C-alpha cells in the first residue's frame, strides 16, 4: 500500500510537471520576460521574441552570430527549426539602423496601403 501511494505521488508530480509545461507553452511571454536573458541547453544566451521565436547569441565556426529562429516549444529539449536567419554583428547593426531611422516602418506602411 505504501509503495502504491509513492507511485501515485510520483505519477501526480509528473502530470503536474507536464501540465505546467503545457500552460507555459501556451502563455505568450510578457514584456518583462521578453527582455530577460535566458540560457539554453548549450549555454548560449537568448531572448524570447514570441511564443515560438527566439533571438540567440551563439558562435559558429568562430564567428559570433545573432540567430533569429523559430523553435518547436513542444519538443523536449526545445529544438530550433530551419526557419530563421543568422546575422553577424555588422549586418545586425545595419538592420538596427534601418529600424531606428524609420525606413523599415515607411516600407511597412507603404505595403500596407496596397
XYZ file of N, CA and C in Angstrom:
342
model
N 0.828 -1.195 0.000
C 0.000 0.000 0.000
C 0.876 1.264 0.000
N 1.943 1.246 0.796
C 2.843 2.393 0.828
C 3.531 2.585 -0.526
N 3.895 1.485 -1.155
C 4.535 1.566 -2.474
C 3.563 2.158 -3.499
N 2.301 1.712 -3.465
C 1.300 2.252 -4.383
C 1.106 3.742 -4.159
N 1.113 4.159 -2.906
C 0.965 5.561 -2.564
C 2.137 6.379 -3.131
N 3.372 5.852 -2.995
C 4.535 6.551 -3.546
C 4.453 6.620 -5.066
N 4.007 5.536 -5.694
C 3.866 5.512 -7.150
C 2.856 6.553 -7.618
N 1.725 6.631 -6.903
C 0.697 7.606 -7.258
C 1.206 9.034 -7.084
N 1.963 9.288 -6.020
C 2.538 10.626 -5.809
C 3.514 10.963 -6.927
N 4.316 9.988 -7.340
C 5.256 10.199 -8.437
C 4.537 10.504 -9.737
N 3.467 9.758 -10.009
C 2.689 9.988 -11.221
C 2.024 11.356 -11.177
N 1.541 11.730 -10.001
C 0.890 13.034 -9.841
C 1.880 14.157 -10.111
N 3.085 14.039 -9.562
C 4.074 15.104 -9.773
C 4.487 15.172 -11.240
N 4.572 14.031 -11.925
C 4.900 14.029 -13.352
C 3.797 14.703 -14.159
N 2.539 14.412 -13.813
C 1.424 15.031 -14.517
C 1.381 16.538 -14.280
N 1.637 16.957 -13.050
C 1.662 18.395 -12.744
C 2.786 19.088 -13.508
N 3.920 18.428 -13.603
C 5.043 18.988 -14.350
C 4.678 19.153 -15.819
N 4.030 18.138 -16.395
C 3.600 18.222 -17.795
C 2.558 19.318 -17.981
N 1.615 19.429 -17.041
C 0.595 20.460 -17.117
C 1.224 21.846 -17.064
N 2.169 22.048 -16.170
C 2.855 23.339 -16.076
C 3.575 23.661 -17.370
N 4.193 22.656 -17.984
C 4.902 22.875 -19.242
C 3.928 23.280 -20.336
N 2.784 22.601 -20.429
C 1.785 22.942 -21.439
C 1.268 24.349 -21.216
N 0.983 24.706 -19.977
C 0.497 26.049 -19.692
C 1.549 27.088 -20.045
N 2.806 26.795 -19.778
C 3.890 27.709 -20.118
C 3.993 27.857 -21.630
N 3.841 26.758 -22.358
C 3.941 26.805 -23.809
C 2.822 27.629 -24.419
N 1.652 27.584 -23.823
C 0.503 28.305 -24.369
C 0.504 29.773 -23.983
N 1.234 30.122 -22.950
C 1.250 31.503 -22.485
C 2.262 32.307 -23.282
N 1.836 33.434 -23.879
C 2.811 34.261 -24.571
C 3.740 34.919 -23.559
N 4.987 35.159 -23.941
C 5.883 35.812 -22.999
C 5.398 37.227 -22.735
N 5.487 37.669 -21.507
C 5.108 39.040 -21.212
C 6.280 39.954 -21.559
N 6.026 41.239 -21.499
C 7.035 42.214 -21.905
C 8.299 42.071 -21.069
N 8.152 41.854 -19.768
C 9.324 41.736 -18.905
C 10.176 40.530 -19.284
N 9.539 39.397 -19.578
C 10.320 38.207 -19.904
C 10.950 38.320 -21.286
N 10.393 39.175 -22.169
C 10.988 39.358 -23.484
C 12.360 40.005 -23.372
N 12.566 40.789 -22.337
C 13.846 41.469 -22.168
C 14.761 40.730 -21.205
N 14.297 39.636 -20.680
C 15.094 38.814 -19.776
C 16.028 37.935 -20.603
N 17.242 37.750 -20.118
C 18.202 36.885 -20.802
C 18.050 35.478 -20.251
N 17.846 34.520 -21.152
C 17.742 33.113 -20.791
C 18.984 32.384 -21.294
N 19.198 31.170 -20.809
C 20.314 30.346 -21.258
C 19.760 29.012 -21.727
N 20.169 28.591 -22.939
C 19.670 27.319 -23.460
C 20.546 26.152 -23.004
N 20.228 24.962 -23.507
C 20.912 23.741 -23.097
C 22.398 23.760 -23.446
N 22.767 24.513 -24.485
C 24.164 24.579 -24.924
C 24.939 25.707 -24.240
N 24.253 26.465 -23.386
C 24.907 27.565 -22.686
C 24.857 28.887 -23.428
N 24.159 28.925 -24.576
C 24.014 30.172 -25.332
C 22.915 31.023 -24.706
N 23.088 32.339 -24.766
C 22.087 33.251 -24.228
C 21.077 33.609 -25.314
N 19.803 33.770 -24.883
C 18.763 34.127 -25.843
C 17.692 34.983 -25.191
N 16.910 35.649 -26.067
C 15.765 36.453 -25.679
C 14.535 35.845 -26.330
N 13.429 35.810 -25.618
C 12.168 35.341 -26.184
C 11.546 36.493 -26.957
N 11.279 36.269 -28.232
C 10.631 37.282 -29.051
C 9.124 37.063 -29.108
N 8.721 35.805 -29.051
C 7.313 35.429 -29.037
C 7.231 33.998 -28.535
N 6.061 33.419 -28.678
C 5.838 32.053 -28.206
C 6.807 31.063 -28.831
N 7.085 31.222 -30.138
C 7.934 30.269 -30.846
C 9.240 30.862 -31.366
N 9.470 32.140 -31.176
C 10.650 32.772 -31.759
C 11.628 33.251 -30.688
N 12.920 33.073 -31.029
C 13.991 33.492 -30.120
C 15.067 34.239 -30.896
N 15.751 35.105 -30.189
C 16.978 35.733 -30.678
C 18.095 35.168 -29.809
N 18.960 34.357 -30.414
C 20.014 33.659 -29.680
C 21.371 34.166 -30.125
N 22.256 34.401 -29.175
C 23.635 34.777 -29.469
C 24.456 33.496 -29.409
N 25.123 33.166 -30.511
C 25.946 31.961 -30.493
C 27.173 32.115 -31.371
N 28.026 31.141 -31.308
C 29.232 31.107 -32.143
C 29.089 29.971 -33.133
N 29.505 30.237 -34.387
C 29.515 29.204 -35.414
C 30.778 29.405 -36.236
N 31.601 28.397 -36.260
C 32.882 28.440 -36.962
C 33.689 29.672 -36.572
N 33.687 29.975 -35.277
C 34.476 31.083 -34.744
C 33.840 32.451 -34.858
N 32.685 32.557 -35.523
C 32.020 33.847 -35.693
C 30.859 33.980 -34.717
N 30.710 35.156 -34.116
C 29.568 35.437 -33.250
C 28.395 35.820 -34.132
N 27.239 35.217 -33.863
C 26.054 35.451 -34.676
C 24.837 35.736 -33.807
N 23.931 36.543 -34.346
C 22.609 36.709 -33.763
C 21.693 35.826 -34.589
N 21.151 34.800 -33.973
C 20.328 33.811 -34.657
C 18.865 34.083 -34.332
N 18.106 34.530 -35.332
C 16.667 34.769 -35.179
C 15.975 33.555 -35.765
N 15.307 32.777 -34.919
C 14.839 31.480 -35.382
C 13.503 31.096 -34.736
N 12.738 30.286 -35.471
C 11.507 29.685 -34.968
C 11.894 28.391 -34.261
N 11.322 28.168 -33.084
C 11.589 26.969 -32.291
C 10.325 26.148 -32.139
N 10.502 24.863 -31.913
C 9.381 23.976 -31.631
C 9.288 23.810 -30.120
N 8.425 24.580 -29.459
C 8.364 24.522 -27.998
C 7.792 23.221 -27.443
N 7.163 22.403 -28.287
C 6.577 21.149 -27.811
C 7.634 20.070 -27.623
N 8.790 20.226 -28.257
C 9.835 19.209 -28.105
C 10.579 19.424 -26.793
N 11.190 18.375 -26.313
C 11.943 18.476 -25.061
C 13.278 17.776 -25.257
N 14.400 18.471 -25.325
C 14.525 19.924 -25.206
C 13.981 20.632 -26.453
N 13.775 21.940 -26.318
C 13.256 22.744 -27.412
C 14.286 22.809 -28.532
N 13.864 22.455 -29.743
C 14.780 22.442 -30.883
C 14.467 23.572 -31.857
N 15.522 24.146 -32.470
C 15.296 25.169 -33.492
C 14.818 24.531 -34.792
N 14.033 25.277 -35.545
C 13.617 24.812 -36.864
C 14.582 25.376 -37.901
N 14.343 25.058 -39.151
C 15.162 25.609 -40.230
C 14.728 27.031 -40.582
N 13.587 27.453 -40.047
C 13.073 28.786 -40.340
C 13.803 29.817 -39.497
N 14.566 30.659 -40.146
C 15.274 31.693 -39.421
C 16.472 32.191 -40.194
N 17.206 33.072 -39.562
C 18.393 33.662 -40.172
C 19.416 33.947 -39.079
N 20.671 33.785 -39.418
C 21.767 34.103 -38.500
C 22.521 35.292 -39.076
N 22.601 36.366 -38.303
C 23.259 37.585 -38.764
C 24.538 37.846 -37.981
N 25.623 38.187 -38.685
C 26.816 38.643 -37.968
C 26.548 40.040 -37.410
N 27.324 40.473 -36.422
C 27.068 41.771 -35.768
C 26.970 42.953 -36.733
N 27.803 43.011 -37.780
C 27.761 44.162 -38.685
C 26.435 44.229 -39.447
N 25.903 43.092 -39.862
C 24.623 43.089 -40.564
C 23.468 43.389 -39.613
N 23.605 42.939 -38.368
C 22.581 43.258 -37.381
C 22.555 44.761 -37.123
N 23.711 45.386 -37.085
C 23.777 46.842 -36.887
C 23.092 47.581 -38.038
N 23.246 47.096 -39.267
C 22.567 47.697 -40.416
C 21.054 47.604 -40.223
N 20.578 46.439 -39.798
C 19.145 46.256 -39.555
C 18.650 47.209 -38.463
N 19.423 47.358 -37.402
C 19.055 48.293 -36.322
C 18.967 49.720 -36.854
N 19.927 50.129 -37.662
C 19.912 51.478 -38.242
C 18.670 51.691 -39.105
N 18.311 50.669 -39.905
C 17.117 50.774 -40.759
C 15.867 50.945 -39.894
N 15.825 50.257 -38.768
C 14.677 50.388 -37.850
C 14.663 51.758 -37.179
N 15.828 52.189 -36.694
C 15.909 53.455 -35.956
C 15.582 54.665 -36.819
N 16.033 54.669 -38.068
C 15.813 55.865 -38.891
C 14.437 55.898 -39.558
N 13.616 54.884 -39.307
C 12.238 54.895 -39.785
C 12.025 54.312 -41.171
N 13.094 53.905 -41.853
C 12.942 53.354 -43.199
C 12.080 52.100 -43.211
N 12.291 51.225 -42.260
C 11.533 49.983 -42.211
C 10.048 50.262 -42.029
N 9.711 51.160 -41.103
C 8.299 51.470 -40.860
C 7.662 52.121 -42.081
N 8.406 52.976 -42.788
C 7.875 53.597 -44.009
C 7.511 52.539 -45.043
N 8.372 51.539 -45.213
C 8.106 50.488 -46.187
C 6.935 49.602 -45.747
N 6.858 49.339 -44.459
C 5.714 48.553 -43.934
C 4.419 49.315 -44.181
N 4.425 50.615 -43.913
C 3.227 51.440 -44.148
C 2.878 51.494 -45.627
N 3.895 51.612 -46.494
C 3.663 51.696 -47.930
C 3.016 50.418 -48.447
N 3.535 49.271 -48.001
C 2.986 47.977 -48.438
C 1.585 47.787 -47.895
N 1.349 48.254 -46.683
C 0.032 48.124 -46.067
C -1.049 48.915 -46.789
N -0.654 49.944 -47.543
C -1.616 50.773 -48.266
C -2.082 50.122 -49.555
N -1.387 49.111 -50.022
C -1.742 48.457 -51.294
C -2.758 47.381 -51.076
